[in-house]
Amino acid sequence: MLNNALFAAQIGLLAEAVRLGAAFGVEESVLLEALGHGSASSRALTGVAARGSVARFAAAVGGFLGKDMDVVRRVSAGHGADLGALGGGLDALAGALDAAAGERTGTSTAG
């Protein structure tokens, strides 16, 4: 459960890195390639890069990761444990999943 939660949070953090990179004028594909050559390299990054974007990877794995995110949140709450920074990564992935769903349906979740 914690392994999948950490994997999910890493995807969420990648989504945030892509968002920030875009604000700096860096294309997602260029950023993903560059990150793979540095200390940010991970299974999450490898999967995202193989799909070509965070949105496509999130759409592909969102079904099982969504369930895992729900479980870790419930178990943590049941134990009175704060997810801390892991929660922020999970929130970022949830946003990426919402964005990916909007892309598939042609709607936007942006305000």
PDB file of N, CA, C and O in Angstrom, residues 33-99:
ATOM      1  N   GLU A  33      12.709  13.993 -20.775  1.00  0.00           N
ATOM      2  CA  GLU A  33      13.987  13.446 -21.243  1.00  0.00           C
ATOM      3  C   GLU A  33      15.124  13.885 -20.328  1.00  0.00           C
ATOM      4  O   GLU A  33      15.955  13.088 -19.923  1.00  0.00           O
ATOM      5  N   ALA A  34      15.161  15.171 -19.992  1.00  0.00           N
ATOM      6  CA  ALA A  34      16.234  15.699 -19.151  1.00  0.00           C
ATOM      7  C   ALA A  34      16.200  15.090 -17.747  1.00  0.00           C
ATOM      8  O   ALA A  34      17.246  14.734 -17.195  1.00  0.00           O
ATOM      9  N   LEU A  35      15.007  14.969 -17.174  1.00  0.00           N
ATOM     10  CA  LEU A  35      14.890  14.429 -15.815  1.00  0.00           C
ATOM     11  C   LEU A  35      15.401  12.995 -15.732  1.00  0.00           C
ATOM     12  O   LEU A  35      15.941  12.583 -14.703  1.00  0.00           O
ATOM     13  N   GLY A  36      15.241  12.256 -16.811  1.00  0.00           N
ATOM     14  CA  GLY A  36      15.693  10.869 -16.829  1.00  0.00           C
ATOM     15  C   GLY A  36      17.194  10.708 -16.730  1.00  0.00           C
ATOM     16  O   GLY A  36      17.693   9.625 -16.434  1.00  0.00           O
ATOM     17  N   HIS A  37      17.929  11.782 -16.945  1.00  0.00           N
ATOM     18  CA  HIS A  37      19.388  11.733 -16.885  1.00  0.00           C
ATOM     19  C   HIS A  37      19.935  12.256 -15.569  1.00  0.00           C
ATOM     20  O   HIS A  37      21.145  12.344 -15.392  1.00  0.00           O
ATOM     21  N   GLY A  38      19.054  12.590 -14.658  1.00  0.00           N
ATOM     22  CA  GLY A  38      19.493  13.146 -13.383  1.00  0.00           C
ATOM     23  C   GLY A  38      18.965  12.354 -12.203  1.00  0.00           C
ATOM     24  O   GLY A  38      18.473  11.230 -12.341  1.00  0.00           O
ATOM     25  N   SER A  39      19.046  12.958 -11.049  1.00  0.00           N
ATOM     26  CA  SER A  39      18.653  12.278  -9.812  1.00  0.00           C
ATOM     27  C   SER A  39      17.144  12.096  -9.690  1.00  0.00           C
ATOM     28  O   SER A  39      16.676  11.380  -8.809  1.00  0.00           O
ATOM     29  N   ALA A  40      16.352  12.704 -10.568  1.00  0.00           N
ATOM     30  CA  ALA A  40      14.897  12.533 -10.538  1.00  0.00           C
ATOM     31  C   ALA A  40      14.457  11.225 -11.195  1.00  0.00           C
ATOM     32  O   ALA A  40      13.284  10.868 -11.138  1.00  0.00           O
ATOM     33  N   SER A  41      15.393  10.514 -11.801  1.00  0.00           N
ATOM     34  CA  SER A  41      15.044   9.278 -12.486  1.00  0.00           C
ATOM     35  C   SER A  41      14.387   8.285 -11.516  1.00  0.00           C
ATOM     36  O   SER A  41      14.817   8.136 -10.376  1.00  0.00           O
ATOM     37  N   SER A  42      13.304   7.658 -11.978  1.00  0.00           N
ATOM     38  CA  SER A  42      12.567   6.709 -11.148  1.00  0.00           C
ATOM     39  C   SER A  42      11.684   5.852 -12.048  1.00  0.00           C
ATOM     40  O   SER A  42      11.540   6.134 -13.235  1.00  0.00           O
ATOM     41  N   ARG A  43      11.070   4.830 -11.480  1.00  0.00           N
ATOM     42  CA  ARG A  43      10.109   4.026 -12.248  1.00  0.00           C
ATOM     43  C   ARG A  43       8.938   4.877 -12.707  1.00  0.00           C
ATOM     44  O   ARG A  43       8.430   4.704 -13.805  1.00  0.00           O
ATOM     45  N   ALA A  44       8.514   5.786 -11.842  1.00  0.00           N
ATOM     46  CA  ALA A  44       7.401   6.659 -12.215  1.00  0.00           C
ATOM     47  C   ALA A  44       7.785   7.494 -13.435  1.00  0.00           C
ATOM     48  O   ALA A  44       7.019   7.581 -14.402  1.00  0.00           O
ATOM     49  N   LEU A  45       8.960   8.096 -13.412  1.00  0.00           N
ATOM     50  CA  LEU A  45       9.409   8.906 -14.540  1.00  0.00           C
ATOM     51  C   LEU A  45       9.565   8.053 -15.789  1.00  0.00           C
ATOM     52  O   LEU A  45       9.165   8.466 -16.882  1.00  0.00           O
ATOM     53  N   THR A  46      10.104   6.865 -15.658  1.00  0.00           N
ATOM     54  CA  THR A  46      10.272   5.979 -16.808  1.00  0.00           C
ATOM     55  C   THR A  46       8.929   5.663 -17.438  1.00  0.00           C
ATOM     56  O   THR A  46       8.778   5.703 -18.665  1.00  0.00           O
ATOM     57  N   GLY A  47       7.920   5.383 -16.618  1.00  0.00           N
ATOM     58  CA  GLY A  47       6.581   5.097 -17.136  1.00  0.00           C
ATOM     59  C   GLY A  47       5.955   6.301 -17.809  1.00  0.00           C
ATOM     60  O   GLY A  47       5.360   6.195 -18.880  1.00  0.00           O
ATOM     61  N   VAL A  48       6.097   7.460 -17.181  1.00  0.00           N
ATOM     62  CA  VAL A  48       5.547   8.694 -17.753  1.00  0.00           C
ATOM     63  C   VAL A  48       6.220   8.995 -19.093  1.00  0.00           C
ATOM     64  O   VAL A  48       5.554   9.278 -20.091  1.00  0.00           O
ATOM     65  N   ALA A  49       7.541   8.917 -19.123  1.00  0.00           N
ATOM     66  CA  ALA A  49       8.277   9.215 -20.347  1.00  0.00           C
ATOM     67  C   ALA A  49       7.924   8.231 -21.463  1.00  0.00           C
ATOM     68  O   ALA A  49       7.801   8.630 -22.627  1.00  0.00           O
ATOM     69  N   ALA A  50       7.713   6.977 -21.119  1.00  0.00           N
ATOM     70  CA  ALA A  50       7.359   5.975 -22.126  1.00  0.00           C
ATOM     71  C   ALA A  50       6.003   6.283 -22.762  1.00  0.00           C
ATOM     72  O   ALA A  50       5.797   6.010 -23.952  1.00  0.00           O
ATOM     73  N   ARG A  51       5.083   6.857 -21.995  1.00  0.00           N
ATOM     74  CA  ARG A  51       3.762   7.238 -22.519  1.00  0.00           C
ATOM     75  C   ARG A  51       3.790   8.605 -23.200  1.00  0.00           C
ATOM     76  O   ARG A  51       2.840   8.972 -23.878  1.00  0.00           O
ATOM     77  N   GLY A  52       4.842   9.369 -22.945  1.00  0.00           N
ATOM     78  CA  GLY A  52       4.982  10.663 -23.598  1.00  0.00           C
ATOM     79  C   GLY A  52       4.458  11.850 -22.821  1.00  0.00           C
ATOM     80  O   GLY A  52       4.744  12.984 -23.174  1.00  0.00           O
ATOM     81  N   SER A  53       3.680  11.597 -21.759  1.00  0.00           N
ATOM     82  CA  SER A  53       3.186  12.706 -20.937  1.00  0.00           C
ATOM     83  C   SER A  53       2.627  12.161 -19.627  1.00  0.00           C
ATOM     84  O   SER A  53       2.231  10.994 -19.542  1.00  0.00           O
ATOM     85  N   VAL A  54       2.587  13.054 -18.661  1.00  0.00           N
ATOM     86  CA  VAL A  54       1.989  12.691 -17.375  1.00  0.00           C
ATOM     87  C   VAL A  54       0.514  12.360 -17.575  1.00  0.00           C
ATOM     88  O   VAL A  54       0.012  11.376 -17.026  1.00  0.00           O
ATOM     89  N   ALA A  55      -0.180  13.151 -18.380  1.00  0.00           N
ATOM     90  CA  ALA A  55      -1.619  12.936 -18.580  1.00  0.00           C
ATOM     91  C   ALA A  55      -1.902  11.551 -19.171  1.00  0.00           C
ATOM     92  O   ALA A  55      -2.815  10.864 -18.718  1.00  0.00           O
ATOM     93  N   ARG A  56      -1.131  11.143 -20.176  1.00  0.00           N
ATOM     94  CA  ARG A  56      -1.371   9.829 -20.789  1.00  0.00           C
ATOM     95  C   ARG A  56      -1.052   8.691 -19.820  1.00  0.00           C
ATOM     96  O   ARG A  56      -1.777   7.703 -19.753  1.00  0.00           O
ATOM     97  N   PHE A  57       0.038   8.851 -19.055  1.00  0.00           N
ATOM     98  CA  PHE A  57       0.379   7.810 -18.094  1.00  0.00           C
ATOM     99  C   PHE A  57      -0.659   7.750 -16.981  1.00  0.00           C
ATOM    100  O   PHE A  57      -1.091   6.667 -16.578  1.00  0.00           O
ATOM    101  N   ALA A  58      -1.074   8.918 -16.489  1.00  0.00           N
ATOM    102  CA  ALA A  58      -2.082   8.962 -15.430  1.00  0.00           C
ATOM    103  C   ALA A  58      -3.379   8.317 -15.896  1.00  0.00           C
ATOM    104  O   ALA A  58      -4.021   7.583 -15.145  1.00  0.00           O
ATOM    105  N   ALA A  59      -3.749   8.569 -17.152  1.00  0.00           N
ATOM    106  CA  ALA A  59      -4.968   7.961 -17.689  1.00  0.00           C
ATOM    107  C   ALA A  59      -4.837   6.438 -17.750  1.00  0.00           C
ATOM    108  O   ALA A  59      -5.797   5.715 -17.489  1.00  0.00           O
ATOM    109  N   ALA A  60      -3.638   5.960 -18.056  1.00  0.00           N
ATOM    110  CA  ALA A  60      -3.421   4.515 -18.183  1.00  0.00           C
ATOM    111  C   ALA A  60      -3.421   3.799 -16.837  1.00  0.00           C
ATOM    112  O   ALA A  60      -3.885   2.667 -16.741  1.00  0.00           O
ATOM    113  N   VAL A  61      -2.899   4.435 -15.806  1.00  0.00           N
ATOM    114  CA  VAL A  61      -2.760   3.765 -14.510  1.00  0.00           C
ATOM    115  C   VAL A  61      -3.733   4.289 -13.461  1.00  0.00           C
ATOM    116  O   VAL A  61      -3.762   3.795 -12.336  1.00  0.00           O
ATOM    117  N   GLY A  62      -4.509   5.283 -13.821  1.00  0.00           N
ATOM    118  CA  GLY A  62      -5.386   5.949 -12.857  1.00  0.00           C
ATOM    119  C   GLY A  62      -6.371   5.042 -12.165  1.00  0.00           C
ATOM    120  O   GLY A  62      -6.670   5.241 -10.989  1.00  0.00           O
ATOM    121  N   GLY A  63      -6.871   4.034 -12.860  1.00  0.00           N
ATOM    122  CA  GLY A  63      -7.867   3.147 -12.259  1.00  0.00           C
ATOM    123  C   GLY A  63      -7.357   2.449 -11.016  1.00  0.00           C
ATOM    124  O   GLY A  63      -7.989   2.500  -9.958  1.00  0.00           O
ATOM    125  N   PHE A  64      -6.198   1.811 -11.129  1.00  0.00           N
ATOM    126  CA  PHE A  64      -5.706   1.098  -9.947  1.00  0.00           C
ATOM    127  C   PHE A  64      -5.063   2.046  -8.944  1.00  0.00           C
ATOM    128  O   PHE A  64      -5.174   1.838  -7.740  1.00  0.00           O
ATOM    129  N   LEU A  65      -4.429   3.112  -9.406  1.00  0.00           N
ATOM    130  CA  LEU A  65      -3.823   4.040  -8.458  1.00  0.00           C
ATOM    131  C   LEU A  65      -4.881   4.817  -7.678  1.00  0.00           C
ATOM    132  O   LEU A  65      -4.683   5.126  -6.503  1.00  0.00           O
ATOM    133  N   GLY A  66      -5.998   5.129  -8.328  1.00  0.00           N
ATOM    134  CA  GLY A  66      -7.076   5.821  -7.627  1.00  0.00           C
ATOM    135  C   GLY A  66      -7.563   5.014  -6.438  1.00  0.00           C
ATOM    136  O   GLY A  66      -7.779   5.552  -5.347  1.00  0.00           O
ATOM    137  N   LYS A  67      -7.724   3.705  -6.636  1.00  0.00           N
ATOM    138  CA  LYS A  67      -8.156   2.836  -5.540  1.00  0.00           C
ATOM    139  C   LYS A  67      -7.109   2.804  -4.427  1.00  0.00           C
ATOM    140  O   LYS A  67      -7.447   2.875  -3.251  1.00  0.00           O
ATOM    141  N   ASP A  68      -5.837   2.709  -4.811  1.00  0.00           N
ATOM    142  CA  ASP A  68      -4.762   2.678  -3.812  1.00  0.00           C
ATOM    143  C   ASP A  68      -4.696   3.982  -3.019  1.00  0.00           C
ATOM    144  O   ASP A  68      -4.454   3.972  -1.812  1.00  0.00           O
ATOM    145  N   MET A  69      -4.904   5.102  -3.709  1.00  0.00           N
ATOM    146  CA  MET A  69      -4.885   6.392  -3.020  1.00  0.00           C
ATOM    147  C   MET A  69      -6.021   6.461  -2.008  1.00  0.00           C
ATOM    148  O   MET A  69      -5.830   6.951  -0.892  1.00  0.00           O
ATOM    149  N   ASP A  70      -7.194   5.970  -2.383  1.00  0.00           N
ATOM    150  CA  ASP A  70      -8.322   5.960  -1.452  1.00  0.00           C
ATOM    151  C   ASP A  70      -8.024   5.100  -0.232  1.00  0.00           C
ATOM    152  O   ASP A  70      -8.328   5.489   0.905  1.00  0.00           O
ATOM    153  N   VAL A  71      -7.420   3.929  -0.459  1.00  0.00           N
ATOM    154  CA  VAL A  71      -7.115   3.015   0.652  1.00  0.00           C
ATOM    155  C   VAL A  71      -6.114   3.643   1.611  1.00  0.00           C
ATOM    156  O   VAL A  71      -6.314   3.624   2.827  1.00  0.00           O
ATOM    157  N   VAL A  72      -5.021   4.197   1.088  1.00  0.00           N
ATOM    158  CA  VAL A  72      -4.008   4.762   1.985  1.00  0.00           C
ATOM    159  C   VAL A  72      -4.573   5.956   2.757  1.00  0.00           C
ATOM    160  O   VAL A  72      -4.253   6.148   3.937  1.00  0.00           O
ATOM    161  N   ARG A  73      -5.456   6.724   2.135  1.00  0.00           N
ATOM    162  CA  ARG A  73      -6.076   7.841   2.862  1.00  0.00           C
ATOM    163  C   ARG A  73      -6.973   7.317   3.991  1.00  0.00           C
ATOM    164  O   ARG A  73      -6.952   7.838   5.107  1.00  0.00           O
ATOM    165  N   ARG A  74      -7.773   6.281   3.702  1.00  0.00           N
ATOM    166  CA  ARG A  74      -8.668   5.716   4.723  1.00  0.00           C
ATOM    167  C   ARG A  74      -7.883   5.095   5.873  1.00  0.00           C
ATOM    168  O   ARG A  74      -8.203   5.299   7.043  1.00  0.00           O
ATOM    169  N   VAL A  75      -6.864   4.306   5.532  1.00  0.00           N
ATOM    170  CA  VAL A  75      -6.078   3.636   6.570  1.00  0.00           C
ATOM    171  C   VAL A  75      -5.339   4.667   7.421  1.00  0.00           C
ATOM    172  O   VAL A  75      -5.294   4.557   8.646  1.00  0.00           O
ATOM    173  N   SER A  76      -4.777   5.673   6.767  1.00  0.00           N
ATOM    174  CA  SER A  76      -4.077   6.726   7.513  1.00  0.00           C
ATOM    175  C   SER A  76      -5.035   7.442   8.463  1.00  0.00           C
ATOM    176  O   SER A  76      -4.706   7.664   9.634  1.00  0.00           O
ATOM    177  N   ALA A  77      -6.205   7.788   7.958  1.00  0.00           N
ATOM    178  CA  ALA A  77      -7.200   8.462   8.801  1.00  0.00           C
ATOM    179  C   ALA A  77      -7.617   7.566   9.954  1.00  0.00           C
ATOM    180  O   ALA A  77      -7.768   8.035  11.087  1.00  0.00           O
ATOM    181  N   GLY A  78      -7.790   6.274   9.675  1.00  0.00           N
ATOM    182  CA  GLY A  78      -8.181   5.329  10.716  1.00  0.00           C
ATOM    183  C   GLY A  78      -7.145   5.189  11.817  1.00  0.00           C
ATOM    184  O   GLY A  78      -7.481   4.864  12.953  1.00  0.00           O
ATOM    185  N   HIS A  79      -5.892   5.429  11.483  1.00  0.00           N
ATOM    186  CA  HIS A  79      -4.810   5.359  12.464  1.00  0.00           C
ATOM    187  C   HIS A  79      -4.453   6.737  13.021  1.00  0.00           C
ATOM    188  O   HIS A  79      -3.505   6.865  13.802  1.00  0.00           O
ATOM    189  N   GLY A  80      -5.186   7.752  12.605  1.00  0.00           N
ATOM    190  CA  GLY A  80      -4.880   9.098  13.063  1.00  0.00           C
ATOM    191  C   GLY A  80      -3.546   9.604  12.552  1.00  0.00           C
ATOM    192  O   GLY A  80      -2.918  10.455  13.171  1.00  0.00           O
ATOM    193  N   ALA A  81      -3.104   9.066  11.400  1.00  0.00           N
ATOM    194  CA  ALA A  81      -1.800   9.435  10.845  1.00  0.00           C
ATOM    195  C   ALA A  81      -1.968  10.481   9.749  1.00  0.00           C
ATOM    196  O   ALA A  81      -2.861  10.378   8.906  1.00  0.00           O
ATOM    197  N   ASP A  82      -1.110  11.475   9.784  1.00  0.00           N
ATOM    198  CA  ASP A  82      -1.087  12.526   8.768  1.00  0.00           C
ATOM    199  C   ASP A  82      -0.223  12.050   7.609  1.00  0.00           C
ATOM    200  O   ASP A  82       0.899  11.588   7.817  1.00  0.00           O
ATOM    201  N   LEU A  83      -0.720  12.184   6.397  1.00  0.00           N
ATOM    202  CA  LEU A  83       0.050  11.785   5.222  1.00  0.00           C
ATOM    203  C   LEU A  83       1.223  12.718   4.951  1.00  0.00           C
ATOM    204  O   LEU A  83       2.135  12.351   4.212  1.00  0.00           O
ATOM    205  N   GLY A  84       1.207  13.903   5.507  1.00  0.00           N
ATOM    206  CA  GLY A  84       2.302  14.845   5.316  1.00  0.00           C
ATOM    207  C   GLY A  84       2.525  15.158   3.845  1.00  0.00           C
ATOM    208  O   GLY A  84       1.567  15.329   3.079  1.00  0.00           O
ATOM    209  N   ALA A  85       3.777  15.226   3.452  1.00  0.00           N
ATOM    210  CA  ALA A  85       4.130  15.565   2.069  1.00  0.00           C
ATOM    211  C   ALA A  85       3.606  14.530   1.083  1.00  0.00           C
ATOM    212  O   ALA A  85       3.311  14.854  -0.070  1.00  0.00           O
ATOM    213  N   LEU A  86       3.453  13.304   1.517  1.00  0.00           N
ATOM    214  CA  LEU A  86       2.896  12.262   0.648  1.00  0.00           C
ATOM    215  C   LEU A  86       1.486  12.645   0.211  1.00  0.00           C
ATOM    216  O   LEU A  86       1.108  12.440  -0.938  1.00  0.00           O
ATOM    217  N   GLY A  87       0.728  13.248   1.100  1.00  0.00           N
ATOM    218  CA  GLY A  87      -0.620  13.698   0.763  1.00  0.00           C
ATOM    219  C   GLY A  87      -0.620  14.738  -0.341  1.00  0.00           C
ATOM    220  O   GLY A  87      -1.478  14.726  -1.214  1.00  0.00           O
ATOM    221  N   GLY A  88       0.357  15.646  -0.320  1.00  0.00           N
ATOM    222  CA  GLY A  88       0.468  16.645  -1.374  1.00  0.00           C
ATOM    223  C   GLY A  88       0.734  16.021  -2.729  1.00  0.00           C
ATOM    224  O   GLY A  88       0.170  16.439  -3.742  1.00  0.00           O
ATOM    225  N   GLY A  89       1.582  14.998  -2.754  1.00  0.00           N
ATOM    226  CA  GLY A  89       1.844  14.285  -4.003  1.00  0.00           C
ATOM    227  C   GLY A  89       0.605  13.559  -4.497  1.00  0.00           C
ATOM    228  O   GLY A  89       0.320  13.547  -5.704  1.00  0.00           O
ATOM    229  N   LEU A  90      -0.148  12.977  -3.579  1.00  0.00           N
ATOM    230  CA  LEU A  90      -1.387  12.293  -3.965  1.00  0.00           C
ATOM    231  C   LEU A  90      -2.418  13.285  -4.483  1.00  0.00           C
ATOM    232  O   LEU A  90      -3.128  13.006  -5.456  1.00  0.00           O
ATOM    233  N   ASP A  91      -2.477  14.455  -3.845  1.00  0.00           N
ATOM    234  CA  ASP A  91      -3.385  15.506  -4.327  1.00  0.00           C
ATOM    235  C   ASP A  91      -3.000  15.952  -5.736  1.00  0.00           C
ATOM    236  O   ASP A  91      -3.867  16.188  -6.579  1.00  0.00           O
ATOM    237  N   ALA A  92      -1.691  16.070  -5.980  1.00  0.00           N
ATOM    238  CA  ALA A  92      -1.225  16.477  -7.311  1.00  0.00           C
ATOM    239  C   ALA A  92      -1.597  15.433  -8.352  1.00  0.00           C
ATOM    240  O   ALA A  92      -2.011  15.775  -9.466  1.00  0.00           O
ATOM    241  N   LEU A  93      -1.484  14.152  -8.001  1.00  0.00           N
ATOM    242  CA  LEU A  93      -1.884  13.105  -8.947  1.00  0.00           C
ATOM    243  C   LEU A  93      -3.384  13.163  -9.179  1.00  0.00           C
ATOM    244  O   LEU A  93      -3.844  13.006 -10.314  1.00  0.00           O
ATOM    245  N   ALA A  94      -4.156  13.391  -8.125  1.00  0.00           N
ATOM    246  CA  ALA A  94      -5.604  13.488  -8.299  1.00  0.00           C
ATOM    247  C   ALA A  94      -5.943  14.599  -9.295  1.00  0.00           C
ATOM    248  O   ALA A  94      -6.815  14.439 -10.156  1.00  0.00           O
ATOM    249  N   GLY A  95      -5.227  15.711  -9.210  1.00  0.00           N
ATOM    250  CA  GLY A  95      -5.426  16.797 -10.170  1.00  0.00           C
ATOM    251  C   GLY A  95      -5.057  16.373 -11.583  1.00  0.00           C
ATOM    252  O   GLY A  95      -5.749  16.704 -12.546  1.00  0.00           O
ATOM    253  N   ALA A  96      -3.965  15.624 -11.718  1.00  0.00           N
ATOM    254  CA  ALA A  96      -3.548  15.136 -13.042  1.00  0.00           C
ATOM    255  C   ALA A  96      -4.568  14.152 -13.605  1.00  0.00           C
ATOM    256  O   ALA A  96      -4.854  14.162 -14.805  1.00  0.00           O
ATOM    257  N   LEU A  97      -5.134  13.320 -12.739  1.00  0.00           N
ATOM    258  CA  LEU A  97      -6.160  12.372 -13.192  1.00  0.00           C
ATOM    259  C   LEU A  97      -7.407  13.117 -13.654  1.00  0.00           C
ATOM    260  O   LEU A  97      -8.007  12.758 -14.672  1.00  0.00           O
ATOM    261  N   ASP A  98      -7.787  14.156 -12.918  1.00  0.00           N
ATOM    262  CA  ASP A  98      -8.933  14.973 -13.326  1.00  0.00           C
ATOM    263  C   ASP A  98      -8.672  15.631 -14.673  1.00  0.00           C
ATOM    264  O   ASP A  98      -9.549  15.668 -15.540  1.00  0.00           O
ATOM    265  N   ALA A  99      -7.458  16.152 -14.850  1.00  0.00           N
ATOM    266  CA  ALA A  99      -7.104  16.797 -16.114  1.00  0.00           C
ATOM    267  C   ALA A  99      -7.111  15.789 -17.261  1.00  0.00           C
ATOM    268  O   ALA A  99      -7.603  16.084 -18.356  1.00  0.00           O
TER     269      ALA A  99
END
